[in-house]
Amino acid sequence: MNASDLVLVLQHQHDDSPGNLAQWLADQDWDYRVVDVETEEFPAAGRYRAIAVLGSKESAYDLDIDWIRAEHDFVGACMAAGTPVLGICFGAQLLALRLGGRVSPMGGSEIGWCEVSGPAPYGGTWFVWHGDHITAPPGSTVLAETPRCLHAYTHGAHVGVQFHPEVTAALVEDWMATPSRKAALVDAGGDADEIARRTEELASKATAAAWRLYESFFISARSERPRPVRGPGPRWQG
């Protein structure tokens, strides 16, 4: 593959890896590059067939953080060049802001396995971990949600999902062993033992659903490039 056939994965913290997305890309003969945005420089915009933006403990509207502001600029430049974006959790929020949507605190957290209503491949039982929620960008199509918030939307070839399709059983186990995440879970009234039990029950099925989601997004990315998008830039509300 040449450089234009590569997938760029933007990672924001060491314990939030591409998970099963990396496995799917390798199985489907996609080459990919992972960039840690807190420690590495962004590459040139427009060099990649698609971009996947992963989760973060930070909020996508916190433009006082240098790397978040820089990532907004980079993702916006890639979208203007016609590169499709798959946004996951924080990534879905950043994408929504670039497209003129809103992101704001939801007054609590959703953590654990959650029933998300919507058509396949977006609806189903997914792992979630977030405290902000998205107001859909103008011109987007909402495809999945819970009673508390939007969970999946599309805008042209761009896809944003608030849930975590990339999680594996090992990734959830690592999260449950991280002190800061355990504290957040306790604050949200979650139960680590229940999450572990449901992960054992649901992780394989969720991975199969994630692969259908990836297939839908990346087949479109490989077959044709979307029209460039120049959104109005970040908008948020406190």
mmCIF file of C-alpha atoms in Angstrom:
data_model
loop_
_atom_site.group_PDB
_atom_site.id
_atom_site.type_symbol
_atom_site.label_atom_id
_atom_site.label_comp_id
_atom_site.label_asym_id
_atom_site.label_seq_id
_atom_site.Cartn_x
_atom_site.Cartn_y
_atom_site.Cartn_z
ATOM 1 C CA MET A 1 0.000 0.000 0.000
ATOM 2 C CA ASN A 2 1.116 3.543 -0.581
ATOM 3 C CA ALA A 3 0.830 6.281 2.014
ATOM 4 C CA SER A 4 -2.672 7.258 0.887
ATOM 5 C CA ASP A 5 -3.904 3.744 1.784
ATOM 6 C CA LEU A 6 -2.753 4.015 5.403
ATOM 7 C CA VAL A 7 -5.063 4.508 8.378
ATOM 8 C CA LEU A 8 -4.001 6.973 11.057
ATOM 9 C CA VAL A 9 -5.048 6.155 14.634
ATOM 10 C CA LEU A 10 -4.873 9.014 17.154
ATOM 11 C CA GLN A 11 -4.320 7.734 20.703
ATOM 12 C CA HIS A 12 -4.525 9.973 23.772
ATOM 13 C CA GLN A 13 -3.430 7.869 26.740
ATOM 14 C CA HIS A 14 -1.416 4.711 27.253
ATOM 15 C CA ASP A 15 -4.304 2.613 28.571
ATOM 16 C CA ASP A 16 -6.671 3.469 25.705
ATOM 17 C CA SER A 17 -5.156 1.479 22.842
ATOM 18 C CA PRO A 18 -6.771 0.654 19.467
ATOM 19 C CA GLY A 19 -7.817 -2.710 20.953
ATOM 20 C CA ASN A 20 -9.727 -4.887 18.508
ATOM 21 C CA LEU A 21 -9.570 -2.154 15.855
ATOM 22 C CA ALA A 22 -5.872 -2.937 15.426
ATOM 23 C CA GLN A 23 -6.669 -6.627 14.990
ATOM 24 C CA TRP A 24 -9.381 -5.901 12.426
ATOM 25 C CA LEU A 25 -7.152 -3.597 10.396
ATOM 26 C CA ALA A 26 -4.384 -6.207 10.335
ATOM 27 C CA ASP A 27 -6.792 -9.003 9.384
ATOM 28 C CA GLN A 28 -8.155 -6.896 6.515
ATOM 29 C CA ASP A 29 -4.670 -5.970 5.221
ATOM 30 C CA TRP A 30 -4.930 -2.317 6.157
ATOM 31 C CA ASP A 31 -1.669 -0.697 7.148
ATOM 32 C CA TYR A 32 -2.015 1.710 10.038
ATOM 33 C CA ARG A 33 0.016 4.093 12.153
ATOM 34 C CA VAL A 34 -0.702 4.950 15.788
ATOM 35 C CA VAL A 35 0.249 8.453 16.955
ATOM 36 C CA ASP A 36 0.274 9.378 20.654
ATOM 37 C CA VAL A 37 -0.921 12.953 20.375
ATOM 38 C CA GLU A 38 0.454 13.984 23.770
ATOM 39 C CA THR A 39 4.045 13.018 22.905
ATOM 40 C CA GLU A 40 4.295 12.921 19.089
ATOM 41 C CA GLU A 41 3.852 15.476 16.353
ATOM 42 C CA PHE A 42 0.923 15.253 13.974
ATOM 43 C CA PRO A 43 1.816 14.118 10.445
ATOM 44 C CA ALA A 44 0.898 16.055 7.331
ATOM 45 C CA ALA A 45 -2.864 16.285 6.780
ATOM 46 C CA GLY A 46 -4.332 14.491 3.780
ATOM 47 C CA ARG A 47 -1.790 11.634 3.681
ATOM 48 C CA TYR A 48 -4.133 8.964 5.049
ATOM 49 C CA ARG A 49 -7.092 7.074 3.657
ATOM 50 C CA ALA A 50 -8.959 7.402 6.969
ATOM 51 C CA ILE A 51 -8.452 8.543 10.555
ATOM 52 C CA ALA A 52 -9.662 6.857 13.741
ATOM 53 C CA VAL A 53 -9.720 9.121 16.806
ATOM 54 C CA LEU A 54 -9.801 7.203 20.102
ATOM 55 C CA GLY A 55 -11.014 8.102 23.588
ATOM 56 C CA SER A 56 -9.507 10.309 26.271
ATOM 57 C CA LYS A 57 -10.108 11.230 29.893
ATOM 58 C CA GLU A 58 -10.145 14.871 28.758
ATOM 59 C CA SER A 59 -13.059 16.781 27.230
ATOM 60 C CA ALA A 60 -12.982 17.661 23.546
ATOM 61 C CA TYR A 61 -14.120 21.214 24.301
ATOM 62 C CA ASP A 62 -11.192 21.971 26.633
ATOM 63 C CA LEU A 63 -9.226 24.094 24.191
ATOM 64 C CA ASP A 64 -6.962 25.384 26.968
ATOM 65 C CA ILE A 65 -5.076 22.086 26.656
ATOM 66 C CA ASP A 66 -2.495 22.537 23.907
ATOM 67 C CA TRP A 67 -2.729 19.084 22.354
ATOM 68 C CA ILE A 68 -6.526 19.251 22.170
ATOM 69 C CA ARG A 69 -6.393 22.566 20.344
ATOM 70 C CA ALA A 70 -3.722 21.147 18.020
ATOM 71 C CA GLU A 71 -5.797 18.028 17.393
ATOM 72 C CA HIS A 72 -8.830 20.123 16.499
ATOM 73 C CA ASP A 73 -6.725 21.937 13.922
ATOM 74 C CA PHE A 74 -5.239 18.710 12.542
ATOM 75 C CA VAL A 75 -8.526 16.815 12.275
ATOM 76 C CA GLY A 76 -10.179 19.862 10.731
ATOM 77 C CA ALA A 77 -7.407 20.057 8.121
ATOM 78 C CA CYS A 78 -7.803 16.349 7.331
ATOM 79 C CA MET A 79 -11.558 16.732 6.931
ATOM 80 C CA ALA A 80 -11.008 19.713 4.645
ATOM 81 C CA ALA A 81 -8.741 17.464 2.560
ATOM 82 C CA GLY A 82 -11.526 14.875 2.255
ATOM 83 C CA THR A 83 -10.303 12.300 4.775
ATOM 84 C CA PRO A 84 -13.105 10.338 6.501
ATOM 85 C CA VAL A 85 -13.006 10.250 10.295
ATOM 86 C CA LEU A 86 -14.134 7.502 12.668
ATOM 87 C CA GLY A 87 -14.518 9.143 16.071
ATOM 88 C CA ILE A 88 -14.746 6.973 19.188
ATOM 89 C CA CYS A 89 -15.921 8.514 22.495
ATOM 90 C CA PHE A 90 -13.689 11.631 22.801
ATOM 91 C CA GLY A 91 -13.106 11.258 19.059
ATOM 92 C CA ALA A 92 -16.847 11.362 18.354
ATOM 93 C CA GLN A 93 -17.108 14.505 20.465
ATOM 94 C CA LEU A 94 -14.219 16.213 18.694
ATOM 95 C CA LEU A 95 -15.717 15.270 15.321
ATOM 96 C CA ALA A 96 -19.091 16.678 16.372
ATOM 97 C CA LEU A 97 -17.492 19.977 17.370
ATOM 98 C CA ARG A 98 -15.637 20.201 14.058
ATOM 99 C CA LEU A 99 -18.976 19.720 12.267
ATOM 100 C CA GLY A 100 -20.775 22.405 14.277
ATOM 101 C CA GLY A 101 -22.417 20.213 16.914
ATOM 102 C CA ARG A 102 -22.207 20.696 20.658
ATOM 103 C CA VAL A 103 -20.567 18.782 23.491
ATOM 104 C CA SER A 104 -21.373 19.418 27.148
ATOM 105 C CA PRO A 105 -21.206 17.698 30.548
ATOM 106 C CA MET A 106 -24.052 15.241 31.071
ATOM 107 C CA GLY A 107 -24.270 15.686 34.846
ATOM 108 C CA GLY A 108 -22.957 12.233 35.642
ATOM 109 C CA SER A 109 -21.349 9.315 33.863
ATOM 110 C CA GLU A 110 -22.243 6.257 31.837
ATOM 111 C CA ILE A 111 -19.790 3.454 32.678
ATOM 112 C CA GLY A 112 -20.022 -0.235 31.849
ATOM 113 C CA TRP A 113 -22.028 -2.359 29.441
ATOM 114 C CA CYS A 114 -25.014 -0.486 28.098
ATOM 115 C CA GLU A 115 -27.949 -1.207 25.791
ATOM 116 C CA VAL A 116 -27.820 1.232 22.881
ATOM 117 C CA SER A 117 -30.930 1.515 20.702
ATOM 118 C CA GLY A 118 -30.503 1.722 16.945
ATOM 119 C CA PRO A 119 -30.073 -0.274 13.743
ATOM 120 C CA ALA A 120 -27.101 -2.553 13.130
ATOM 121 C CA PRO A 121 -24.189 -2.096 13.255
ATOM 122 C CA TYR A 122 -24.680 0.787 15.719
ATOM 123 C CA GLY A 123 -27.327 -0.526 18.085
ATOM 124 C CA GLY A 124 -26.560 -3.287 20.563
ATOM 125 C CA THR A 125 -24.803 -3.893 23.855
ATOM 126 C CA TRP A 126 -21.650 -1.785 23.994
ATOM 127 C CA PHE A 127 -19.095 -0.777 26.572
ATOM 128 C CA VAL A 128 -19.328 2.908 27.527
ATOM 129 C CA TRP A 129 -17.241 5.262 29.652
ATOM 130 C CA HIS A 130 -17.965 8.968 29.393
ATOM 131 C CA GLY A 131 -19.203 12.033 31.252
ATOM 132 C CA ASP A 132 -19.904 14.381 28.316
ATOM 133 C CA HIS A 133 -22.627 14.094 25.712
ATOM 134 C CA ILE A 134 -23.082 15.182 22.116
ATOM 135 C CA THR A 135 -25.728 17.321 20.470
ATOM 136 C CA ALA A 136 -25.771 16.135 16.860
ATOM 137 C CA PRO A 137 -24.138 18.391 14.265
ATOM 138 C CA PRO A 138 -26.392 20.034 11.660
ATOM 139 C CA GLY A 139 -26.898 17.751 8.674
ATOM 140 C CA SER A 140 -25.967 14.581 10.543
ATOM 141 C CA THR A 141 -28.029 11.417 10.935
ATOM 142 C CA VAL A 142 -28.487 10.068 14.469
ATOM 143 C CA LEU A 143 -28.326 6.272 14.384
ATOM 144 C CA ALA A 144 -28.154 5.109 18.004
ATOM 145 C CA GLU A 145 -28.842 6.443 21.477
ATOM 146 C CA THR A 146 -29.627 5.610 25.076
ATOM 147 C CA PRO A 147 -32.255 7.396 27.188
ATOM 148 C CA ARG A 148 -29.447 9.658 28.425
ATOM 149 C CA CYS A 149 -27.544 10.581 25.274
ATOM 150 C CA LEU A 150 -26.716 10.194 21.608
ATOM 151 C CA HIS A 151 -24.389 7.276 20.860
ATOM 152 C CA ALA A 152 -23.887 7.134 17.084
ATOM 153 C CA TYR A 153 -24.221 9.530 14.184
ATOM 154 C CA THR A 154 -23.004 9.887 10.630
ATOM 155 C CA HIS A 155 -22.239 12.960 8.589
ATOM 156 C CA GLY A 156 -21.415 12.027 5.012
ATOM 157 C CA ALA A 157 -18.585 9.480 5.259
ATOM 158 C CA HIS A 158 -17.720 10.502 8.832
ATOM 159 C CA VAL A 159 -18.905 8.329 11.738
ATOM 160 C CA GLY A 160 -18.988 9.179 15.439
ATOM 161 C CA VAL A 161 -19.742 6.643 18.177
ATOM 162 C CA GLN A 162 -19.895 7.551 21.857
ATOM 163 C CA PHE A 163 -19.491 3.921 22.939
ATOM 164 C CA HIS A 164 -16.236 1.937 22.733
ATOM 165 C CA PRO A 165 -16.360 -0.650 19.922
ATOM 166 C CA GLU A 166 -12.604 -1.213 20.275
ATOM 167 C CA VAL A 167 -12.715 -2.751 23.756
ATOM 168 C CA THR A 168 -11.524 -6.273 24.403
ATOM 169 C CA ALA A 169 -11.766 -8.303 27.597
ATOM 170 C CA ALA A 170 -8.083 -7.586 28.245
ATOM 171 C CA LEU A 171 -8.568 -3.846 27.735
ATOM 172 C CA VAL A 172 -11.496 -3.705 30.160
ATOM 173 C CA GLU A 173 -9.461 -5.706 32.690
ATOM 174 C CA ASP A 174 -6.631 -3.177 32.381
ATOM 175 C CA TRP A 175 -9.069 -0.298 32.888
ATOM 176 C CA MET A 176 -10.504 -1.918 36.002
ATOM 177 C CA ALA A 177 -6.970 -2.227 37.421
ATOM 178 C CA THR A 178 -6.154 1.471 36.886
ATOM 179 C CA PRO A 179 -6.557 3.414 40.183
ATOM 180 C CA SER A 180 -7.938 6.572 38.572
ATOM 181 C CA ARG A 181 -10.496 4.598 36.579
ATOM 182 C CA LYS A 182 -11.487 2.536 39.626
ATOM 183 C CA ALA A 183 -12.061 5.762 41.557
ATOM 184 C CA ALA A 184 -14.207 7.160 38.736
ATOM 185 C CA LEU A 185 -16.207 3.941 38.662
ATOM 186 C CA VAL A 186 -16.867 4.133 42.416
ATOM 187 C CA ASP A 187 -17.885 7.801 42.115
ATOM 188 C CA ALA A 188 -20.364 6.839 39.389
ATOM 189 C CA GLY A 189 -21.846 4.075 41.529
ATOM 190 C CA GLY A 190 -20.485 1.320 39.301
ATOM 191 C CA ASP A 191 -19.608 -2.236 40.268
ATOM 192 C CA ALA A 192 -16.255 -3.599 39.065
ATOM 193 C CA ASP A 193 -17.272 -7.206 39.715
ATOM 194 C CA GLU A 194 -20.445 -6.784 37.670
ATOM 195 C CA ILE A 195 -18.484 -5.207 34.821
ATOM 196 C CA ALA A 196 -16.023 -8.116 34.905
ATOM 197 C CA ARG A 197 -18.874 -10.634 34.800
ATOM 198 C CA ARG A 198 -20.613 -8.916 31.900
ATOM 199 C CA THR A 199 -17.336 -8.474 30.039
ATOM 200 C CA GLU A 200 -16.753 -12.229 30.148
ATOM 201 C CA GLU A 201 -20.284 -12.720 28.837
ATOM 202 C CA LEU A 202 -20.389 -9.977 26.192
ATOM 203 C CA ALA A 203 -16.895 -9.102 24.934
ATOM 204 C CA SER A 204 -16.740 -11.641 22.092
ATOM 205 C CA LYS A 205 -20.183 -10.695 20.798
ATOM 206 C CA ALA A 206 -19.328 -6.990 21.016
ATOM 207 C CA THR A 207 -16.125 -7.556 19.040
ATOM 208 C CA ALA A 208 -18.103 -9.262 16.275
ATOM 209 C CA ALA A 209 -20.456 -6.264 16.186
ATOM 210 C CA ALA A 210 -17.482 -3.886 16.163
ATOM 211 C CA TRP A 211 -16.034 -5.630 13.145
ATOM 212 C CA ARG A 212 -19.284 -5.076 11.248
ATOM 213 C CA LEU A 213 -19.095 -1.395 12.176
ATOM 214 C CA TYR A 214 -15.473 -1.162 11.012
ATOM 215 C CA GLU A 215 -16.318 -2.957 7.779
ATOM 216 C CA SER A 216 -19.060 -0.450 7.001
ATOM 217 C CA PHE A 217 -16.811 2.550 7.654
ATOM 218 C CA PHE A 218 -13.560 1.367 6.089
ATOM 219 C CA ILE A 219 -15.055 -0.181 2.955
ATOM 220 C CA SER A 220 -16.559 3.228 2.243
ATOM 221 C CA ALA A 221 -13.211 4.882 3.007
ATOM 222 C CA ARG A 222 -11.352 2.559 0.654
ATOM 223 C CA SER A 223 -13.831 2.770 -2.232
ATOM 224 C CA GLU A 224 -14.297 6.523 -2.421
ATOM 225 C CA ARG A 225 -13.200 9.672 -0.689
ATOM 226 C CA PRO A 226 -15.856 11.984 0.733
ATOM 227 C CA ARG A 227 -16.325 15.564 -0.283
ATOM 228 C CA PRO A 228 -14.170 17.920 1.768
ATOM 229 C CA VAL A 229 -15.906 19.265 4.868
ATOM 230 C CA ARG A 230 -15.157 22.682 6.279
ATOM 231 C CA GLY A 231 -17.264 22.890 9.396
ATOM 232 C CA PRO A 232 -17.805 26.029 11.446
ATOM 233 C CA GLY A 233 -15.284 24.865 14.047
ATOM 234 C CA PRO A 234 -15.667 24.065 17.724
ATOM 235 C CA ARG A 235 -18.812 24.962 19.628
ATOM 236 C CA TRP A 236 -19.555 23.945 23.192
ATOM 237 C CA GLN A 237 -21.650 24.779 26.177
ATOM 238 C CA GLY A 238 -20.936 24.502 29.843
#
